mmCIF file of C-alpha atoms in Angstrom:
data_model
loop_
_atom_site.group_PDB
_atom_site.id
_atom_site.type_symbol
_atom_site.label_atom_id
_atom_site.label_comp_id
_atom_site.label_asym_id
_atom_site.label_seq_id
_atom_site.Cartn_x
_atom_site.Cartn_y
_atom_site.Cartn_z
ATOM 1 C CA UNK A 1 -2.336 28.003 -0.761
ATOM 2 C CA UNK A 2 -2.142 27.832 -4.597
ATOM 3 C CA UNK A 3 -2.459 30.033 -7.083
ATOM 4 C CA UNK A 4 -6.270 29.190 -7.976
ATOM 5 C CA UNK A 5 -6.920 29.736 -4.652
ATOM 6 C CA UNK A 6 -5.106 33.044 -3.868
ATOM 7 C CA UNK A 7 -6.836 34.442 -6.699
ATOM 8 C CA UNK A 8 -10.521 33.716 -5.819
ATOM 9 C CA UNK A 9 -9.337 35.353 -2.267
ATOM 10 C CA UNK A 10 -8.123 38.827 -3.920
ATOM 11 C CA UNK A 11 -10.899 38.790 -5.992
ATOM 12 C CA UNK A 12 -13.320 38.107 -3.377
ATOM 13 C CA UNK A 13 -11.763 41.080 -1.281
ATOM 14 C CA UNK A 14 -13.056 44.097 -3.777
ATOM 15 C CA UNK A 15 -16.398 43.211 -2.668
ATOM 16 C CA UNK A 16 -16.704 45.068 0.364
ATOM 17 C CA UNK A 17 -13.839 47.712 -0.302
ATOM 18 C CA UNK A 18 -12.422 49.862 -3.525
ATOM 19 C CA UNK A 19 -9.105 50.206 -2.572
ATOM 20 C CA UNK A 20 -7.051 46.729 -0.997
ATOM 21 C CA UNK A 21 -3.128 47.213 -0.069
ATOM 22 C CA UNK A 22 -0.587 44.909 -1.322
ATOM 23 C CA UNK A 23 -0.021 44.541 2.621
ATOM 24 C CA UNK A 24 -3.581 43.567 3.257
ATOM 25 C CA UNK A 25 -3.404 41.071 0.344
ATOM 26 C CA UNK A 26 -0.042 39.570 1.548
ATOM 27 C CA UNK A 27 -2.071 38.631 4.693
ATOM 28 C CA UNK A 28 -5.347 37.746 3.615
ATOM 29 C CA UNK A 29 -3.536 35.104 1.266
ATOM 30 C CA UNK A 30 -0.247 34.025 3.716
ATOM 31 C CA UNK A 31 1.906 34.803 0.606
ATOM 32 C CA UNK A 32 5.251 37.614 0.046
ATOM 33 C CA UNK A 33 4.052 40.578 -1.328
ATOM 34 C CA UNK A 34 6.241 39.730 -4.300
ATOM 35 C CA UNK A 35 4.136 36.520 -4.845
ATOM 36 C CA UNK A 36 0.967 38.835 -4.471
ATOM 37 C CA UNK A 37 2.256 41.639 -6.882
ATOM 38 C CA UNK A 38 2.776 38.636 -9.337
ATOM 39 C CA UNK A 39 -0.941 37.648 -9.089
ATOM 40 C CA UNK A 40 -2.426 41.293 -9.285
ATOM 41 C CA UNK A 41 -0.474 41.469 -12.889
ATOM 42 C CA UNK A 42 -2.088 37.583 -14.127
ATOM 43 C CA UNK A 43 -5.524 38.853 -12.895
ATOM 44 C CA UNK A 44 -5.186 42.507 -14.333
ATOM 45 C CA UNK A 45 -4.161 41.054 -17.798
ATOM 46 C CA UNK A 46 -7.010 39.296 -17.539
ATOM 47 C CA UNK A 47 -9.481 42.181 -17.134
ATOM 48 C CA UNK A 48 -10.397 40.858 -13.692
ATOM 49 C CA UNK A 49 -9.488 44.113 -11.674
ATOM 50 C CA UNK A 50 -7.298 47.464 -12.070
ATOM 51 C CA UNK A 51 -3.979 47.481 -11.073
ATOM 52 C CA UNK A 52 -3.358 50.691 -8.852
ATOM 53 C CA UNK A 53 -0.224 52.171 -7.129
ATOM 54 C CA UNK A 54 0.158 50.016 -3.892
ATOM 55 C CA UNK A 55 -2.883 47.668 -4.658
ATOM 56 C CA UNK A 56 -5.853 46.695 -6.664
ATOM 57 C CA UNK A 57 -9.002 48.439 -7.335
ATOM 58 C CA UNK A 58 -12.454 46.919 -8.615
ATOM 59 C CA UNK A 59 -12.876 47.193 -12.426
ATOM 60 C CA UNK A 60 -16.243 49.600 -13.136
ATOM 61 C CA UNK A 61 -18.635 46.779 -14.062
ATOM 62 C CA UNK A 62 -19.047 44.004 -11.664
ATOM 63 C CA UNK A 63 -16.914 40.847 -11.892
ATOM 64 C CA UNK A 64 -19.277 38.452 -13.740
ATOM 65 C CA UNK A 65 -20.892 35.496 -11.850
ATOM 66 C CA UNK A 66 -19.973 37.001 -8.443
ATOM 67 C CA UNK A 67 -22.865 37.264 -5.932
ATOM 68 C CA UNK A 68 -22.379 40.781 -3.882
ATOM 69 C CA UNK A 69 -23.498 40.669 -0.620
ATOM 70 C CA UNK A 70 -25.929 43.231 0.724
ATOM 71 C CA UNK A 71 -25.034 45.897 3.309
ATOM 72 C CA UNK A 72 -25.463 44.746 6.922
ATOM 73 C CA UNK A 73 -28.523 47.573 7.527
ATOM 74 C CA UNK A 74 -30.033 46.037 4.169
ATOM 75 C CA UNK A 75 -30.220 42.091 5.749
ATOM 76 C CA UNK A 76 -31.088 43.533 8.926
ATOM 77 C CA UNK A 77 -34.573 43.962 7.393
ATOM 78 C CA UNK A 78 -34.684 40.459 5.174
ATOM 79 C CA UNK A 79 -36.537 37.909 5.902
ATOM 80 C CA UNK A 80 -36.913 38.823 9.283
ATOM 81 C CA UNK A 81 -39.735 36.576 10.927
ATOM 82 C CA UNK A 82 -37.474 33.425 9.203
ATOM 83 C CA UNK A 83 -34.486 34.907 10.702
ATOM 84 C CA UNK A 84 -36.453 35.242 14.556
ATOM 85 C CA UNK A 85 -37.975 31.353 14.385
ATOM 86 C CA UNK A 86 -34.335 30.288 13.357
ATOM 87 C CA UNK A 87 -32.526 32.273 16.025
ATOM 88 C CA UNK A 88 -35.049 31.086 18.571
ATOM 89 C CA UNK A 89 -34.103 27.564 17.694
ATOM 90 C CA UNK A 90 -30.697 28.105 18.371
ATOM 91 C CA UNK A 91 -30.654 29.310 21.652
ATOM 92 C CA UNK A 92 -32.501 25.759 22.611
ATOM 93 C CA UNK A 93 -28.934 24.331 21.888
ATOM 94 C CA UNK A 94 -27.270 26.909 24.402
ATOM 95 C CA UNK A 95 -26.559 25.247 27.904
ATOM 96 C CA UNK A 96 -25.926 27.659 31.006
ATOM 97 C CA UNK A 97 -21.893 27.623 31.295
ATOM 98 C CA UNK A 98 -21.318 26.680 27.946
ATOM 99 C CA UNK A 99 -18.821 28.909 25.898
ATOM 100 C CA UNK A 100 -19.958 29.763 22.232
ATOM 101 C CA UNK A 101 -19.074 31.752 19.197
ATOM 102 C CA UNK A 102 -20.982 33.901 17.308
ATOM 103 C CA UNK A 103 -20.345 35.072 14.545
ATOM 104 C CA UNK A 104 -20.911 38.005 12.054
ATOM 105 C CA UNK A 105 -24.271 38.346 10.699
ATOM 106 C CA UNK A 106 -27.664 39.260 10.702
ATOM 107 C CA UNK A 107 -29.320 36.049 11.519
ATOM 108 C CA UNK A 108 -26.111 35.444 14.354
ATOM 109 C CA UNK A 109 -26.937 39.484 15.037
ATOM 110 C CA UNK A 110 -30.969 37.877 15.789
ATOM 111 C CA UNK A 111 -29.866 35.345 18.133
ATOM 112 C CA UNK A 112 -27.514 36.855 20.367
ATOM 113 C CA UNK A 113 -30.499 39.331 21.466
ATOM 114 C CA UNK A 114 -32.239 35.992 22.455
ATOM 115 C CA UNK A 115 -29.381 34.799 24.745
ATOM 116 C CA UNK A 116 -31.342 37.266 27.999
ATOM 117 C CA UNK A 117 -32.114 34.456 29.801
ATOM 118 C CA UNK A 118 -28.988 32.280 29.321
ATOM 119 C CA UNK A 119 -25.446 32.516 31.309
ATOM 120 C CA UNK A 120 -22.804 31.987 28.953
ATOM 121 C CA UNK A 121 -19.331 32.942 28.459
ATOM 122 C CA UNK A 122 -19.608 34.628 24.553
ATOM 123 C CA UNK A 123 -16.672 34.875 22.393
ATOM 124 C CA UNK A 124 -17.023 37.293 19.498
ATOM 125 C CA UNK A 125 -15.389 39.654 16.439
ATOM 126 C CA UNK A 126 -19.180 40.882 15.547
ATOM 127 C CA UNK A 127 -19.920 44.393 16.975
ATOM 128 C CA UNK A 128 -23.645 44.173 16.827
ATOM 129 C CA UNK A 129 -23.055 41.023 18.521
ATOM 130 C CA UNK A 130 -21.104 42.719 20.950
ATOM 131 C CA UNK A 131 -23.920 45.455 21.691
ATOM 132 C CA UNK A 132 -26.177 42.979 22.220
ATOM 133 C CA UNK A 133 -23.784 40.859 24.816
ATOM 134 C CA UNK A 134 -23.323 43.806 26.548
ATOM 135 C CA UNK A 135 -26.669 44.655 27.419
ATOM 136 C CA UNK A 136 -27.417 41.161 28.807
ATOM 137 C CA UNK A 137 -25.298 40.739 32.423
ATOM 138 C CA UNK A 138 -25.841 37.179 32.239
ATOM 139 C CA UNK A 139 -23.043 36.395 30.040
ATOM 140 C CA UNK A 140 -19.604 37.257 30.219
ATOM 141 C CA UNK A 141 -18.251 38.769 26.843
ATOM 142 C CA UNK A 142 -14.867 38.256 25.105
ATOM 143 C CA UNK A 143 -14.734 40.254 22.287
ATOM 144 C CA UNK A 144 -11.851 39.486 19.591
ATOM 145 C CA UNK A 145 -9.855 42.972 18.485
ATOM 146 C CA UNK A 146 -8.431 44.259 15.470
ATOM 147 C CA UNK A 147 -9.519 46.563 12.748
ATOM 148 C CA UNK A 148 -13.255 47.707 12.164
ATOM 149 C CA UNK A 149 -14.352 46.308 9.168
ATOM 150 C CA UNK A 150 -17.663 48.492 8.988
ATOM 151 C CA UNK A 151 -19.762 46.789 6.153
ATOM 152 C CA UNK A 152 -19.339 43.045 7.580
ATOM 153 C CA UNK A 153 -19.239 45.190 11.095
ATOM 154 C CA UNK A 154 -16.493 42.996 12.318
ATOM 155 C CA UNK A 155 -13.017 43.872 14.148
ATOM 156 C CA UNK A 156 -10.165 41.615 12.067
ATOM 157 C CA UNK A 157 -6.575 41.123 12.790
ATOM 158 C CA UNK A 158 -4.507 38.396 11.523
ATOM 159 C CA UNK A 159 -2.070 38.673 14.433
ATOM 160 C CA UNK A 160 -5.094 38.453 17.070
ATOM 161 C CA UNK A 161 -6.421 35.347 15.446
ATOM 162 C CA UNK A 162 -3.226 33.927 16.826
ATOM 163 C CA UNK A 163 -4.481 33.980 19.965
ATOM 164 C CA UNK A 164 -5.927 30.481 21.162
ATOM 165 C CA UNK A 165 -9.078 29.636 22.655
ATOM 166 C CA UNK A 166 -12.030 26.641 22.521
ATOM 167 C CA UNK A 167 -15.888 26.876 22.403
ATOM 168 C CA UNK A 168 -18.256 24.568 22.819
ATOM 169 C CA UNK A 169 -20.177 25.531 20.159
ATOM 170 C CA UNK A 170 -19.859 27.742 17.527
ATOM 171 C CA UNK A 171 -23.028 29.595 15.608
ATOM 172 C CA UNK A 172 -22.005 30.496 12.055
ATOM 173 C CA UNK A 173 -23.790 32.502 9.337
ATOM 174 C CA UNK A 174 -23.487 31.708 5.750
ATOM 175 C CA UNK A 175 -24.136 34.014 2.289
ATOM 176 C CA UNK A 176 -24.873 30.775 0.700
ATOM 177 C CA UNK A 177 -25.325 27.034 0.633
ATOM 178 C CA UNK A 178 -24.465 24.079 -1.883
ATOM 179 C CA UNK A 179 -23.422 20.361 -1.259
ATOM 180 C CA UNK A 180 -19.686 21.011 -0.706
ATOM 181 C CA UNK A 181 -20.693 23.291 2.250
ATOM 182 C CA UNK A 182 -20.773 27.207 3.298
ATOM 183 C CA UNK A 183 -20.202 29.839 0.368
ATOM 184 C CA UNK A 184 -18.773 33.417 1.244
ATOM 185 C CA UNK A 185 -17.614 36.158 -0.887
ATOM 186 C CA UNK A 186 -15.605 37.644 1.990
ATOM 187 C CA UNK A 187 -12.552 35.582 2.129
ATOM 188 C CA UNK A 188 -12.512 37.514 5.905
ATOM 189 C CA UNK A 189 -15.546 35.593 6.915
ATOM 190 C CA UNK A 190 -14.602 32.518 5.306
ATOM 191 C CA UNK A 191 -11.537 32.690 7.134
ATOM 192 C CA UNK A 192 -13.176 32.865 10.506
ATOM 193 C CA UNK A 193 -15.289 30.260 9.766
ATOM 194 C CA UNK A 194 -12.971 27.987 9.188
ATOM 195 C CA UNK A 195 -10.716 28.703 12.451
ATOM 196 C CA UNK A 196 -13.532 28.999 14.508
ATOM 197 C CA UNK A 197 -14.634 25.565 13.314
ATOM 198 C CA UNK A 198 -11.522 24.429 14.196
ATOM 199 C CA UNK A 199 -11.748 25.508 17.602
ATOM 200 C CA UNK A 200 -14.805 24.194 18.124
ATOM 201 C CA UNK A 201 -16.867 20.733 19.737
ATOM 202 C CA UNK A 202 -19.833 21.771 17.946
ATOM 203 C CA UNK A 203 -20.413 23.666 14.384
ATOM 204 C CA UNK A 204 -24.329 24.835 14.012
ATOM 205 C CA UNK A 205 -24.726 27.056 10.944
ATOM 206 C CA UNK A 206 -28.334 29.425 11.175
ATOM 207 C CA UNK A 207 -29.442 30.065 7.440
ATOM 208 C CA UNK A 208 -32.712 30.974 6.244
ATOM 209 C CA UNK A 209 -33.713 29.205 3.211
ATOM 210 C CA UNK A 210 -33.046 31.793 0.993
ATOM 211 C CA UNK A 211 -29.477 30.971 0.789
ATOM 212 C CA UNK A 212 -29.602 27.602 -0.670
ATOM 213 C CA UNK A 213 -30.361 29.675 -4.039
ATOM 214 C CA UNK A 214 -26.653 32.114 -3.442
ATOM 215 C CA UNK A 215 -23.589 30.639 -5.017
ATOM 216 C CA UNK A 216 -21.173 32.932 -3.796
ATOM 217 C CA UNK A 217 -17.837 32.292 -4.711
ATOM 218 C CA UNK A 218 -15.284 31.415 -1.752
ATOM 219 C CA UNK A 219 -16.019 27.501 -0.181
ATOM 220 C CA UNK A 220 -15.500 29.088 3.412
ATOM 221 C CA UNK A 221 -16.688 25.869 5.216
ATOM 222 C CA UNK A 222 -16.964 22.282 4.049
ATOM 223 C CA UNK A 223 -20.472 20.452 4.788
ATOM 224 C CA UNK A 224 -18.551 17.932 6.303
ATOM 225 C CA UNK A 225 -17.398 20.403 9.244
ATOM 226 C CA UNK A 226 -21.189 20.684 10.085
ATOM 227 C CA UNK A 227 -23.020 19.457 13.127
ATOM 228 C CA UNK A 228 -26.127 21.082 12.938
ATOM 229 C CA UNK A 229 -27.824 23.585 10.058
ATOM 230 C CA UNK A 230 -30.812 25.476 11.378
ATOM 231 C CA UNK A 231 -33.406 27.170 8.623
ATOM 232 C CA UNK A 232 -36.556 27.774 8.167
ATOM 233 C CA UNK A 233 -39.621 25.595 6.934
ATOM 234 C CA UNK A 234 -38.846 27.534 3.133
ATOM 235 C CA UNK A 235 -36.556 24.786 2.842
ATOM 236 C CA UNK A 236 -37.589 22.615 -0.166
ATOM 237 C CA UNK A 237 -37.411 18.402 0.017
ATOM 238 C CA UNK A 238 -34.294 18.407 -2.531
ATOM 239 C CA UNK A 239 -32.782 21.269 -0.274
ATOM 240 C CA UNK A 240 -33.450 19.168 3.107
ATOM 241 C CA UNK A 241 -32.247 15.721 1.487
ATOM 242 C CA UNK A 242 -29.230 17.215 0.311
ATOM 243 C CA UNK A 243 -28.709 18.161 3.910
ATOM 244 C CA UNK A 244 -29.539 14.950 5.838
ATOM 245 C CA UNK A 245 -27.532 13.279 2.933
ATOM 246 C CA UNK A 246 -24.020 14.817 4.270
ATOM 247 C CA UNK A 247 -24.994 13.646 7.790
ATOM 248 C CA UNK A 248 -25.626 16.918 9.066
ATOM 249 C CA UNK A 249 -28.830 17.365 11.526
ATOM 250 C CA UNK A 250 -31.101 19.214 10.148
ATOM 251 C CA UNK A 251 -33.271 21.646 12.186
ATOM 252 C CA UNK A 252 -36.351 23.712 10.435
ATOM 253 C CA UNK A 253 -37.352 26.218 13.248
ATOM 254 C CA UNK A 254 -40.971 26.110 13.976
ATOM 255 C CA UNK A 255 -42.704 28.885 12.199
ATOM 256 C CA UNK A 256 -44.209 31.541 14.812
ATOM 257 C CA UNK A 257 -46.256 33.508 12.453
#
């Protein structure tokens, strides 16, 4: 990882926390802490973020050009009716025996509660995902440890994402949307995407229309990666062209209002 990079990824990380360890750096990056401690001084000479004892802290006006995203509770109640057609979509790609990944999110948060009548084996790090999974005994549940990350509501640990295992398909929400692919502005999210994908026959990313207009920073997912994108019928004719140009299938989700 270069420099560029390993910057955009420590920035990225003071938007969901006010207080990141050198030691959580050093792994969200792969780098030494000395390499790390070397960064934190290039990006607080630059007026990018404060320099603290043992790691960074956000600066008191927002980083400009960054798009913050909102707390889980506040999506939860966002475009809601989009979010139900686009889950119910999904879950027409779900085959009984198939194993799939969901991820963080609240459209991915939507969908597993429509999985009732499927049997599937469900590999996870979302905990809303995991409520849901465990209130449906049709599908086994393998839920991914680590940390609790409470405002992406995800357990995270480096060392468990070391662990191997293969999914079918994989269902993957996204802050944003441009032609080089998913945006993030967690660079944990990004990071899952991008191993899940990996690990994966089939990538199918749910994302309302709404977040073809976010430009977060962190490229968490190239558009090439993509099998399938399912949104909403919001989606404008440049939006869907620039879609069906990168050879991904496009899928707008019947309205059901």
């Amino acid at each position: 990882m270069n420099e560029v990079d390993r910057h955009q990824i420590i920035l990225a990380s003071l938007q969901e926390r006010q207080f990141v360890t050198v030691n959580d750096l050093s792994d969200l990056v792969e780098a030494s802490p000395a390499t790390v401690r070397r960064d934190i001084v290039k990006l607080d000479e630059k007026g990018l973020l404060r320099k603290v004892h043992g790691g960074i802290a956000p600066l008191d006006t927002a980083v400009g050009g960054i798009v913050r995203g909102k707390p889980y509770r506040e999506n939860e109640v966002l475009n809601v009716v989009q979010k139900q057609d686009i889950a119910e979509a999904g879950v027409q790609l779900c085959n009984n025996g198939d194993t799939i990944f969901i991820h963080a999110g609240s459209t991915c948060s939507i969908f597993s509660q429509r999985l009732t009548e499927k049997s599937l084996r469900i590999v996870t790090n979302s905990i809303a995902v995991a409520e849901h999974i465990w209130r449906n005994d049709r599908c086994q549940l393998h839920l991914l440890g680590g940390d609790l990350y409470r405002e992406p509501a995800i357990l995270h640990s480096p060392q468990r994402w070391q662990e191997e295992f293969f999914v079918d398909k994989c269902f993957l929400g996204t802050l944003g949307l441009c032609p080089e692919g998913l945006l993030e502005n967690n660079p944990m999210l990004a990071r899952v995407s991008s191993t899940v994908a990996d690990r994966s026959s089939e990538v199918i990313v749910l994302a309302d229309s709404s977040k073809f207009a976010m430009r977060p920073q962190l490229l968490s997912l190239p558009m090439a990666r993509v099998s399938t994108l399912i949104t909403d019928d919001g989606i404008s004719e440049r939006d869907a062209r620039m879609i069906e140009d990168a050879g991904v299938r496009l899928i707008v989700a019947p309205p059901s209002r």
